[in-house]
Coordinates of N, CA and C and ligand atoms in Angstrom, one line a residue:
M1 N -8.5 88.5 4.3 CA -7.5 88.0 5.4 C -6.5 88.1 3.6
L2 N -5.9 88.0 2.7 CA -5.1 88.1 1.8 C -5.0 89.6 1.2
S3 N -4.1 90.3 1.2 CA -3.8 91.5 0.3 C -2.6 91.6 -0.6
I4 N -2.4 90.9 -1.6 CA -1.5 91.2 -2.5 C -1.8 93.0 -3.3
E5 N -0.3 94.3 -2.4 CA 0.0 95.5 -3.6 C 1.0 95.1 -4.4
N6 N 1.2 95.6 -6.0 CA 2.1 95.9 -6.9 C 3.1 94.8 -6.4
V7 N 2.4 93.8 -6.2 CA 3.9 92.6 -6.6 C 4.7 92.2 -8.1
K8 N 5.6 92.2 -8.0 CA 6.8 91.9 -8.7 C 8.0 90.7 -8.9
S9 N 7.2 89.5 -9.8 CA 8.7 88.1 -9.1 C 9.2 88.2 -10.4
A10 N 10.4 88.0 -9.9 CA 11.3 87.6 -11.9 C 11.7 85.8 -11.8
Y11 N 11.9 85.6 -12.5 CA 12.6 83.8 -13.0 C 14.1 84.6 -13.3
G12 N 15.2 84.2 -13.1 CA 16.4 85.1 -13.7 C 16.6 86.4 -13.9
R13 N 17.0 87.1 -14.5 CA 16.6 88.3 -14.8 C 15.0 89.0 -15.4
I14 N 14.1 87.3 -15.4 CA 13.1 87.8 -16.9 C 11.6 87.8 -15.8
E15 N 11.3 88.8 -15.7 CA 9.9 89.4 -15.0 C 8.5 89.0 -15.3
V16 N 8.4 87.4 -14.7 CA 7.0 88.0 -15.7 C 5.3 87.7 -14.2
L17 N 6.4 88.9 -13.2 CA 4.4 89.3 -12.4 C 5.1 90.6 -12.6
H18 N 4.2 91.8 -13.4 CA 4.7 93.3 -13.2 C 4.5 94.2 -11.8
G19 N 3.5 93.5 -11.3 CA 2.7 94.1 -10.3 C 1.4 94.3 -10.0
V20 N 1.5 93.1 -9.1 CA -0.3 92.2 -9.2 C -0.3 92.5 -8.6
T21 N -2.6 93.6 -8.0 CA -2.8 94.1 -6.6 C -3.9 93.2 -6.6
L22 N -4.0 92.7 -5.9 CA -5.9 91.6 -5.6 C -5.8 91.8 -4.1
H23 N -7.0 91.0 -4.0 CA -7.3 90.5 -2.6 C -8.2 89.6 -2.6
V24 N -8.3 88.7 -1.3 CA -9.0 88.2 -0.5 C -9.9 88.2 0.5
D25 N -11.3 87.7 0.7 CA -11.8 88.6 1.8 C -12.3 87.1 2.5
A26 N -12.4 87.3 3.6 CA -12.1 86.1 4.6 C -14.2 85.0 3.9
G27 N -14.4 83.8 3.8 CA -14.9 83.6 3.3 C -15.2 83.1 1.9
E28 N -14.6 83.2 1.2 CA -15.1 84.3 -0.6 C -14.8 83.5 -0.9
I29 N -14.4 82.3 -2.3 CA -13.6 81.7 -3.7 C -13.7 83.0 -4.2
V30 N -11.8 83.3 -4.7 CA -11.5 84.0 -5.2 C -10.9 82.8 -6.9
T31 N -11.4 83.1 -7.6 CA -10.6 82.6 -8.8 C -10.0 83.3 -9.5
L32 N -8.6 83.5 -9.9 CA -7.7 84.1 -10.7 C -7.4 83.3 -12.1
I33 N -8.4 83.6 -13.4 CA -8.2 82.7 -14.9 C -6.8 84.1 -15.7
G34 N -6.9 82.7 -16.6 CA -5.8 83.1 -17.7 C -5.1 82.3 -17.7
A35 N -4.8 82.6 -19.5 CA -3.8 81.8 -20.3 C -2.6 81.1 -19.7
N36 N -2.4 79.6 -20.6 CA -0.9 79.8 -19.8 C 0.6 79.7 -20.3
G37 N 1.5 81.0 -18.8 CA 2.4 81.5 -19.2 C 1.7 82.9 -18.1
A38 N 0.6 83.5 -17.7 CA 0.3 83.9 -17.5 C 0.7 84.5 -16.0
G39 N 1.3 84.0 -15.8 CA 1.6 84.4 -14.0 C 1.5 83.7 -12.4
K40 N 0.4 82.9 -13.4 CA -0.9 82.5 -11.8 C -0.2 81.4 -11.2
T41 N 1.2 80.8 -11.7 CA 1.9 79.5 -10.8 C 2.5 80.6 -10.4
T42 N 3.0 81.7 -11.2 CA 4.2 82.1 -9.6 C 3.6 83.0 -8.6
L43 N 2.4 83.1 -8.9 CA 1.4 83.9 -8.0 C 1.6 83.4 -6.5
M44 N 0.9 81.7 -7.1 CA 0.7 81.0 -6.0 C 1.9 80.9 -5.4
H45 N 3.0 80.5 -5.6 CA 4.3 80.5 -5.3 C 4.5 81.6 -4.6
A46 N 4.5 83.3 -4.8 CA 5.3 83.7 -4.4 C 3.8 83.6 -3.0
I47 N 3.1 83.5 -3.0 CA 1.8 83.7 -1.4 C 2.3 82.7 -0.9
S48 N 2.9 81.1 -1.2 CA 3.2 80.2 0.1 C 4.3 81.0 -0.1
G49 N 4.9 81.1 -0.5 CA 6.5 82.0 0.3 C 7.0 80.8 -0.6
V50 N 7.1 79.7 -1.4 CA 8.0 79.1 -2.6 C 8.6 80.0 -3.9
Q51 N 8.2 80.8 -4.2 CA 8.8 81.7 -5.0 C 8.8 83.2 -4.8
P52 N 9.8 84.5 -4.7 CA 10.6 85.4 -3.5 C 10.3 86.5 -4.4
I53 N 9.6 87.1 -4.3 CA 9.2 88.5 -4.5 C 9.7 89.8 -5.4
T54 N 10.2 90.8 -5.4 CA 11.3 91.7 -6.1 C 11.2 92.5 -5.7
D55 N 9.3 92.7 -5.8 CA 9.1 93.7 -5.6 C 7.2 94.1 -4.6
G56 N 6.9 94.9 -4.4 CA 5.4 95.1 -3.0 C 5.3 94.5 -2.4
A57 N 4.4 94.4 -1.5 CA 3.2 93.4 0.1 C 2.3 92.7 -0.3
I58 N 2.5 91.5 0.1 CA 2.2 90.4 0.7 C 1.3 90.7 2.0
R59 N 0.9 90.5 2.2 CA -0.6 91.1 4.1 C -1.3 89.5 4.1
F60 N -1.1 88.6 4.8 CA -2.6 88.0 6.0 C -2.7 88.6 6.9
A61 N -3.6 88.1 7.6 CA -4.8 88.8 8.0 C -3.8 90.1 8.8
G62 N -3.2 90.5 7.9 CA -3.2 91.8 8.4 C -1.8 92.2 8.5
E63 N -1.2 91.6 8.6 CA 0.3 91.5 9.2 C 1.6 91.1 7.6
R64 N 2.2 91.6 7.9 CA 3.3 91.4 5.9 C 4.1 90.0 6.0
I65 N 3.8 89.1 5.6 CA 4.8 87.7 5.2 C 5.4 87.8 4.1
E66 N 5.4 88.7 3.4 CA 6.7 88.5 1.7 C 8.4 87.8 2.3
K67 N 8.4 88.5 3.5 CA 9.3 87.9 3.6 C 10.4 87.0 5.2
R68 N 8.7 86.3 4.9 CA 8.5 85.0 6.4 C 9.2 83.9 4.4
P69 N 10.0 82.5 5.3 CA 10.0 81.6 5.0 C 9.1 80.8 4.6
A70 N 8.9 80.0 3.7 CA 7.5 79.3 3.5 C 6.5 78.2 4.5
H71 N 7.5 77.1 5.3 CA 7.3 77.0 6.1 C 6.1 77.8 7.1
E72 N 6.6 78.8 8.1 CA 6.3 79.7 8.2 C 5.0 80.0 8.5
R73 N 4.5 80.0 7.2 CA 2.9 80.3 5.8 C 2.2 79.8 5.9
V74 N 3.0 78.1 6.4 CA 2.0 77.2 6.7 C 1.5 77.3 8.2
A75 N 2.2 77.6 8.9 CA 2.1 77.5 10.2 C 1.1 77.6 10.6
F76 N 1.4 79.7 9.5 CA 0.6 80.9 10.6 C -1.5 81.0 9.2
G77 N -1.1 79.6 8.7 CA -3.0 79.8 8.2 C -3.3 79.4 6.3
I78 N -1.6 78.9 6.0 CA -1.4 79.1 3.8 C -0.8 77.9 3.9
S79 N -2.1 77.1 2.8 CA -2.4 75.3 2.2 C -1.9 76.1 0.8
Q80 N -1.5 75.2 0.1 CA -0.9 75.2 -0.6 C -1.3 74.1 -1.8
V81 N -2.4 73.9 -3.0 CA -2.5 72.5 -2.9 C -1.5 73.0 -4.5
P82 N -0.9 72.1 -4.8 CA -0.1 72.3 -6.3 C -0.2 72.2 -7.2
E83 N -0.4 73.4 -8.2 CA -0.5 72.0 -9.5 C 0.1 70.4 -9.0
G84 N -0.8 69.9 -10.5 CA -0.2 68.3 -10.7 C 0.6 67.7 -9.3
R85 N -0.8 68.0 -8.1 CA -1.1 67.1 -6.9 C 0.2 66.4 -6.5
Q86 N 1.3 66.2 -7.1 CA 2.8 66.4 -6.7 C 2.8 65.9 -5.3
V87 N 1.5 64.2 -5.3 CA 1.9 63.5 -4.2 C 3.0 63.0 -3.8
F88 N 3.4 62.4 -2.7 CA 4.6 61.5 -2.6 C 4.1 60.4 -2.8
A89 N 4.6 59.7 -3.9 CA 4.4 58.8 -5.5 C 4.0 57.4 -4.0
P90 N 5.4 57.2 -3.3 CA 5.4 55.8 -2.3 C 5.6 55.6 -1.2
L91 N 4.5 57.0 -0.7 CA 4.1 56.7 0.6 C 2.7 56.8 0.5
S92 N 2.0 56.2 1.2 CA 0.1 55.7 0.9 C -0.1 57.2 1.9
V93 N -1.2 57.1 1.3 CA -2.6 58.2 1.2 C -1.9 58.5 3.1
M94 N -2.3 57.8 3.8 CA -2.0 57.4 5.4 C -0.4 59.0 5.7
D95 N 0.1 58.4 5.1 CA 1.2 58.5 4.8 C 1.6 60.5 5.1
N96 N 0.6 60.3 3.5 CA 0.7 61.6 2.9 C 0.0 63.4 3.8
L97 N -0.3 62.4 3.9 CA -2.3 63.5 4.7 C -1.3 63.5 6.2
K98 N -0.2 62.9 7.1 CA 0.3 63.1 7.6 C 1.7 63.7 8.1
L99 N 2.0 64.1 6.5 CA 2.9 65.3 6.1 C 2.5 66.1 6.1
G100 N 1.0 66.8 5.8 CA 0.5 67.7 5.8 C 0.6 68.8 6.8
A101 N 0.6 67.5 8.4 CA 0.4 68.2 9.2 C 1.4 68.3 10.5
W102 N 2.5 68.7 9.6 CA 4.1 68.1 10.2 C 3.7 69.8 10.7
S103 N 3.3 70.9 10.5 CA 2.6 71.4 11.5 C 2.6 71.8 12.9
C104 N 1.7 71.0 13.1 CA 0.9 70.8 13.9 C 1.2 70.1 14.7
R105 N 0.2 69.9 16.0 CA 0.7 69.3 17.6 C 0.2 68.5 17.6
D106 N 1.0 66.9 17.9 CA 0.9 66.1 17.5 C -1.1 65.5 17.8
A107 N -1.0 66.0 19.6 CA -2.9 66.5 19.3 C -3.8 66.6 18.7
D108 N -2.9 67.3 17.4 CA -4.4 67.4 16.5 C -4.2 67.0 15.2
L109 N -3.9 65.7 14.9 CA -3.2 65.1 13.9 C -4.2 64.2 14.1
E110 N -5.7 63.5 15.1 CA -5.8 62.6 15.0 C -7.7 63.1 14.2
P111 N -7.7 64.2 15.1 CA -8.7 64.7 14.7 C -9.1 65.1 13.1
A112 N -7.2 66.6 12.9 CA -7.8 66.2 10.9 C -8.1 64.9 10.1
L113 N -7.4 64.5 10.8 CA -6.8 62.5 9.7 C -9.4 62.9 9.4
S114 N -9.3 63.1 11.2 CA -10.7 62.4 11.0 C -12.0 62.8 10.0
R115 N -11.9 64.7 9.7 CA -12.1 65.2 9.5 C -11.7 65.3 7.8
V116 N -10.7 64.8 7.0 CA -10.1 64.8 5.9 C -10.7 63.4 5.5
C117 N -11.2 62.6 6.6 CA -12.1 61.2 5.5 C -13.0 61.2 6.2
A118 N -13.6 62.2 6.8 CA -15.3 62.3 6.4 C -15.0 63.1 5.3
L119 N -14.2 63.3 4.9 CA -14.5 64.4 3.8 C -14.2 64.4 2.3
F120 N -13.8 63.2 2.0 CA -13.3 62.0 1.3 C -14.0 61.0 2.0
P121 N -14.8 60.3 2.3 CA -14.6 59.0 2.5 C -13.8 57.7 2.5
M122 N -13.4 58.1 0.2 CA -12.7 57.3 -0.5 C -11.3 57.2 -0.2
L123 N -10.7 58.6 0.8 CA -9.6 58.0 0.7 C -9.5 56.6 2.4
D124 N -10.5 57.3 3.2 CA -10.3 56.6 3.9 C -10.2 55.0 4.7
A125 N -10.9 53.8 2.8 CA -10.7 53.1 2.6 C -9.5 53.1 2.3
I126 N -8.4 53.1 1.7 CA -7.2 53.3 0.9 C -6.2 53.5 2.0
L127 N -6.0 53.7 2.4 CA -4.8 54.7 3.9 C -3.7 54.6 3.8
E128 N -3.8 52.6 3.1 CA -2.9 52.4 3.3 C -1.8 51.8 1.7
T129 N -2.9 52.9 1.1 CA -2.3 52.0 -0.1 C -1.1 53.1 -1.1
P130 N 0.7 53.0 -2.0 CA 0.5 54.3 -2.3 C -0.1 55.2 -2.5
A131 N 0.6 56.4 -2.3 CA -0.6 57.5 -2.9 C -0.3 57.8 -4.9
G132 N 0.9 56.4 -5.3 CA 1.6 56.8 -6.6 C 0.4 55.8 -7.0
A133 N -0.3 55.1 -6.9 CA -0.6 53.8 -7.1 C -2.6 54.4 -8.1
L134 N -2.7 55.2 -7.0 CA -4.2 56.4 -6.9 C -4.5 56.6 -8.2
S135 N -5.6 57.0 -9.4 CA -6.0 57.3 -10.1 C -5.8 59.2 -10.1
G136 N -6.3 59.8 -11.0 CA -5.3 61.5 -11.2 C -6.8 62.2 -10.5
G137 N -8.0 61.9 -10.0 CA -9.6 61.9 -9.0 C -9.0 62.0 -7.6
Q138 N -8.2 61.0 -7.5 CA -8.5 59.8 -6.5 C -6.5 60.8 -5.3
Q139 N -5.9 61.1 -6.3 CA -4.4 62.0 -5.9 C -5.2 63.2 -6.5
Q140 N -6.4 63.9 -6.9 CA -6.5 65.0 -6.0 C -6.6 65.3 -5.4
M141 N -7.7 64.4 -4.5 CA -8.5 64.6 -3.2 C -7.7 64.8 -1.9
L142 N -6.9 63.6 -2.2 CA -5.6 63.7 -2.0 C -4.5 64.6 -1.3
A143 N -4.4 65.1 -2.3 CA -3.5 66.4 -2.7 C -4.4 67.4 -1.5
I144 N -6.3 67.8 -1.8 CA -6.7 68.5 -1.0 C -6.5 68.5 -0.4
G145 N -6.5 66.8 0.7 CA -6.8 66.8 2.1 C -5.3 66.9 2.8
R146 N -4.4 65.9 2.0 CA -2.9 67.1 2.0 C -3.1 68.2 2.9
A147 N -3.1 69.6 1.9 CA -3.1 70.8 3.0 C -3.9 70.9 3.0
L148 N -5.1 70.4 3.6 CA -5.6 70.6 5.1 C -5.8 70.0 6.7
M149 N -4.4 69.4 6.1 CA -4.4 68.8 8.0 C -3.0 70.1 8.3
A150 N -3.6 70.6 7.9 CA -2.9 71.8 8.2 C -3.6 73.3 9.1
K151 N -4.7 72.8 9.2 CA -5.5 73.0 9.0 C -5.3 75.2 8.5
P152 N -6.0 74.8 7.4 CA -5.3 76.6 7.1 C -6.2 77.1 7.5
R153 N -5.9 78.6 6.7 CA -7.0 79.6 6.9 C -7.9 79.8 5.7
L154 N -6.7 79.6 4.8 CA -6.1 80.0 3.6 C -6.3 79.1 2.5
L155 N -7.1 77.9 1.5 CA -6.6 77.6 0.7 C -6.1 78.0 -0.7
L156 N -4.7 77.5 -0.9 CA -4.7 77.7 -2.0 C -4.7 76.7 -3.4
L157 N -5.4 77.1 -4.8 CA -5.6 76.2 -4.8 C -5.9 76.5 -6.5
D158 N -4.5 75.7 -6.6 CA -3.4 75.5 -8.4 C -3.7 74.4 -9.4
E159 N -5.2 75.0 -10.2 CA -5.1 74.1 -11.3 C -5.6 72.5 -11.2
P160 N -7.0 72.4 -9.7 CA -7.1 71.3 -9.2 C -8.2 70.2 -10.5
S161 N -8.5 70.8 -11.5 CA -9.1 70.7 -12.1 C -8.7 69.8 -12.9
M162 N -7.6 70.0 -13.2 CA -6.5 69.6 -14.9 C -6.1 68.2 -14.5
G163 N -6.7 67.5 -16.0 CA -6.6 66.0 -16.6 C -8.0 65.3 -16.0
L164 N -8.9 66.0 -15.4 CA -10.2 65.2 -14.6 C -11.5 64.5 -15.4
A165 N -11.7 63.7 -15.5 CA -13.3 63.7 -16.5 C -14.2 64.0 -15.5
P166 N -14.9 64.8 -16.9 CA -15.8 66.0 -15.9 C -17.0 65.2 -14.8
N167 N -17.0 64.5 -15.0 CA -18.1 63.8 -13.5 C -16.8 63.7 -11.7
L168 N -16.1 64.0 -12.5 CA -14.7 64.5 -11.0 C -14.5 65.6 -11.1
V169 N -14.5 66.4 -12.1 CA -15.1 68.3 -11.3 C -16.4 68.6 -10.9
D170 N -17.2 67.6 -11.2 CA -18.5 68.2 -10.4 C -18.2 68.2 -9.0
Q171 N -17.5 66.7 -9.0 CA -17.3 66.1 -7.5 C -16.1 67.5 -6.5
L172 N -15.5 67.9 -7.9 CA -14.0 68.3 -6.8 C -14.9 70.2 -6.5
L173 N -15.7 71.2 -8.0 CA -16.7 71.8 -7.2 C -17.7 71.3 -6.2
T174 N -17.7 70.9 -5.8 CA -19.4 70.1 -4.5 C -17.9 70.4 -3.6
V175 N -17.1 69.8 -3.5 CA -15.8 69.5 -2.6 C -15.4 71.4 -2.5
I176 N -15.3 72.0 -2.9 CA -14.4 73.5 -3.0 C -16.0 73.9 -2.7
R177 N -17.1 73.9 -2.9 CA -17.9 74.9 -1.9 C -18.3 74.6 -0.8
A178 N -18.3 73.3 -1.1 CA -18.7 72.4 1.0 C -17.3 73.7 2.8
L179 N -16.1 73.6 1.4 CA -14.8 73.8 2.0 C -15.1 75.0 2.3
R180 N -15.9 75.6 1.1 CA -16.8 77.2 1.3 C -17.5 77.8 2.6
D181 N -18.3 77.0 2.6 CA -19.4 76.8 3.6 C -18.7 76.3 4.1
D182 N -18.2 75.8 5.3 CA -17.2 75.4 6.5 C -15.8 76.5 7.1
S183 N -16.7 77.9 6.1 CA -15.5 78.9 6.9 C -14.0 78.8 6.1
L184 N -13.7 77.9 5.7 CA -12.6 78.0 4.6 C -12.1 79.2 3.4
T185 N -11.3 80.7 2.8 CA -10.9 81.4 2.5 C -10.5 80.0 1.4
I186 N -11.1 80.5 -0.3 CA -10.6 79.8 -1.1 C -9.8 81.5 -2.4
L187 N -8.8 80.4 -2.1 CA -8.2 81.5 -3.9 C -7.9 79.8 -4.8
L188 N -8.1 80.3 -6.4 CA -8.9 79.0 -6.8 C -7.8 79.9 -8.7
V189 N -6.8 79.3 -8.7 CA -6.3 79.5 -9.7 C -6.8 78.0 -10.8
E190 N -7.2 78.4 -11.8 CA -7.9 77.2 -13.3 C -8.1 77.6 -14.7
Q191 N -7.6 76.9 -15.3 CA -7.3 76.7 -16.5 C -9.3 76.5 -17.1
N192 N -9.9 76.7 -16.5 CA -10.8 75.5 -15.9 C -11.7 77.0 -15.9
A193 N -11.9 78.1 -17.4 CA -12.7 78.9 -16.2 C -14.2 78.4 -16.5
R194 N -14.7 78.8 -17.1 CA -16.4 78.2 -16.9 C -16.7 77.1 -15.5
A195 N -15.9 76.7 -15.4 CA -15.7 75.5 -14.2 C -15.2 76.0 -12.4
A196 N -14.3 77.1 -13.0 CA -13.5 78.9 -11.5 C -15.4 79.5 -11.2
L197 N -15.4 80.0 -12.4 CA -16.3 81.3 -12.7 C -17.3 80.2 -11.6
A198 N -17.7 79.3 -12.0 CA -19.2 79.2 -11.3 C -20.1 78.3 -9.9
I199 N -18.3 78.8 -9.7 CA -17.9 78.5 -8.3 C -18.3 79.7 -7.3
A200 N -17.3 81.0 -8.0 CA -16.3 82.0 -7.2 C -17.6 83.2 -7.0
D201 N -17.2 83.7 -5.7 CA -17.2 85.2 -5.3 C -16.9 86.0 -6.5
R202 N -16.0 86.4 -6.3 CA -14.7 87.4 -7.5 C -14.5 86.8 -8.5
A203 N -13.6 87.3 -9.6 CA -12.8 86.6 -10.6 C -11.8 87.8 -11.0
Y204 N -10.4 87.8 -11.0 CA -9.0 88.1 -11.4 C -8.4 87.8 -11.7
V205 N -8.1 88.5 -14.0 CA -8.0 88.3 -14.4 C -6.2 88.7 -15.4
L206 N -6.1 87.4 -15.1 CA -3.9 87.4 -15.5 C -3.6 87.7 -17.2
E207 N -3.4 88.6 -17.5 CA -3.1 88.2 -18.5 C -1.1 89.0 -18.7
T208 N -0.7 88.1 -19.1 CA 1.0 88.1 -18.9 C 1.4 89.1 -17.6
G209 N 0.9 89.2 -16.8 CA 1.8 88.9 -15.4 C 0.3 90.7 -14.8
R210 N -0.1 90.8 -15.8 CA -0.7 91.2 -15.0 C -2.1 92.1 -14.6
V211 N -3.0 92.5 -13.8 CA -4.0 92.0 -13.8 C -4.9 92.7 -14.7
T212 N -6.2 92.4 -15.3 CA -6.4 93.3 -17.0 C -8.3 92.7 -16.6
L213 N -8.9 92.5 -15.7 CA -10.1 92.2 -15.6 C -10.2 92.1 -13.9
S214 N -10.9 92.8 -12.9 CA -11.4 91.9 -11.9 C -13.6 92.3 -12.0
G215 N -13.5 91.5 -10.6 CA -14.9 91.7 -10.7 C -15.8 90.3 -9.8
P216 N -17.3 90.8 -9.8 CA -18.4 89.7 -9.3 C -17.5 88.4 -10.3
A217 N -18.0 87.2 -9.5 CA -16.8 86.3 -10.7 C -19.3 86.2 -11.9
A218 N -20.0 86.6 -12.0 CA -21.0 86.8 -12.8 C -20.2 87.9 -13.8
E219 N -20.6 89.1 -13.2 CA -19.2 90.3 -13.8 C -18.6 89.9 -15.0
I220 N -18.2 89.0 -14.2 CA -16.8 88.8 -15.1 C -16.9 87.5 -16.4
Q221 N -17.5 86.3 -15.9 CA -18.8 85.4 -16.5 C -19.2 86.3 -18.1
A222 N -19.8 87.6 -17.6 CA -20.7 88.4 -18.6 C -20.4 89.4 -19.2
D223 N -18.5 89.8 -19.5 CA -18.0 90.3 -20.2 C -17.7 89.7 -21.6
R224 N -17.3 90.6 -21.9 CA -17.7 89.4 -23.9 C -16.0 89.5 -23.9
R225 N -14.5 90.3 -23.9 CA -13.7 89.5 -23.6 C -13.4 88.3 -23.0
V226 N -13.8 88.7 -21.7 CA -14.2 86.5 -21.3 C -14.2 84.9 -21.6
R227 N -15.5 86.0 -22.3 CA -16.5 84.9 -23.0 C -15.7 84.8 -24.1
E228 N -14.7 85.2 -24.8 CA -14.4 85.3 -26.1 C -13.3 84.7 -26.3
A229 N -12.5 84.9 -25.5 CA -11.0 84.7 -25.0 C -11.0 83.2 -24.1
Y230 N -11.8 83.5 -23.3 CA -12.0 81.9 -22.2 C -13.1 81.3 -21.9
L231 N -13.7 81.1 -22.7 CA -15.1 80.8 -22.5 C -16.3 80.1 -23.5
G232 N -15.2 81.1 -24.5 CA -15.5 79.8 -26.4 C -15.7 80.7 -26.8
I233 N -17.4 81.1 -26.4 CA -18.8 82.1 -26.7 C -18.5 82.9 -28.5
Ligands
ATP301 P1 0.5 77.5 -16.7 O1 -1.3 77.5 -16.4 O2 0.7 76.7 -18.5 O3 0.4 76.8 -15.4 P2 0.5 80.4 -15.7 O4 -0.7 81.2 -16.1 O5 0.9 78.8 -14.3 O6 0.8 78.9 -16.8 P3 3.5 80.1 -14.9 O7 3.5 78.8 -14.4 O8 3.1 81.1 -13.6 O9 2.1 80.3 -15.6 O10 4.5 80.9 -15.3 C1 4.4 82.7 -15.8 C2 6.4 82.6 -16.7 O11 7.2 81.9 -16.0 C3 5.7 81.3 -17.8 O12 7.1 82.7 -19.2 C4 7.1 81.2 -17.8 O13 7.5 80.5 -19.0 C5 8.4 81.3 -16.7 N1 8.8 80.6 -15.5 C6 7.8 79.6 -14.7 N2 8.5 78.9 -13.7 C7 9.8 79.3 -14.9 C8 10.8 78.9 -14.0 N3 10.9 77.6 -12.9 N4 12.3 79.1 -13.7 C9 12.6 80.4 -15.8 N5 11.0 80.7 -15.9 C10 9.8 80.1 -15.9

């Protein structure tokens, strides 16, 4: 579904992705783990079109997309849940969700809302509440719900567990698994490598802008370097 070949990206003259190659097959959860500053968010932004690339190719469903603007990539089937949720604080939950559906036809709005509210019943009960008044866990569910409103085929999830209490992380993992089981494809960036590897099918390790390790999640979890550097074992 997604293939990234030798992608480079820079901020000004400072290159932070030095030729990243990875792929995500339809129906997979693939996780990208790595330390602070490794380039995980930059790569997510390069896929969604927020960050330009200086070299390489990004293919989605077989088509080159690296030159397409971000809004076209959303309409094509890629939605990003940004790091730090980035909900529109003064707007109601309902209006945040509607904004996620801007690329859809009017007729698709109600079914999309019903689907998101069924997935997150807690949002259904607070549709008129300003998003800024929500707890961190509720905001994370809203950010995922907003991304789902565009009916993506590929969901980019950037650090969804950040700042959440352990019981909320468990709920979140259950939701991510349910989305995959509902045939959504997911690329998951996480500092919580333990949680990410527990639900992922495959994993990549990104270190200072380069992929240094990749494979089935169980193999990555068992790798001595990963256990020492990311799992604290
Ligand atoms: P984190 O987990 O801390 O978000 P990350 O792996 O997502 O880290 P990035 O946020 O992609 O890493 O950052 C990669 C590098 O690019 C870092 O050195 C960071 O300081 C730098 N960087 C990120 N955003 C910018 C920006 N807007 N301008 C300049 N440099 C940036």
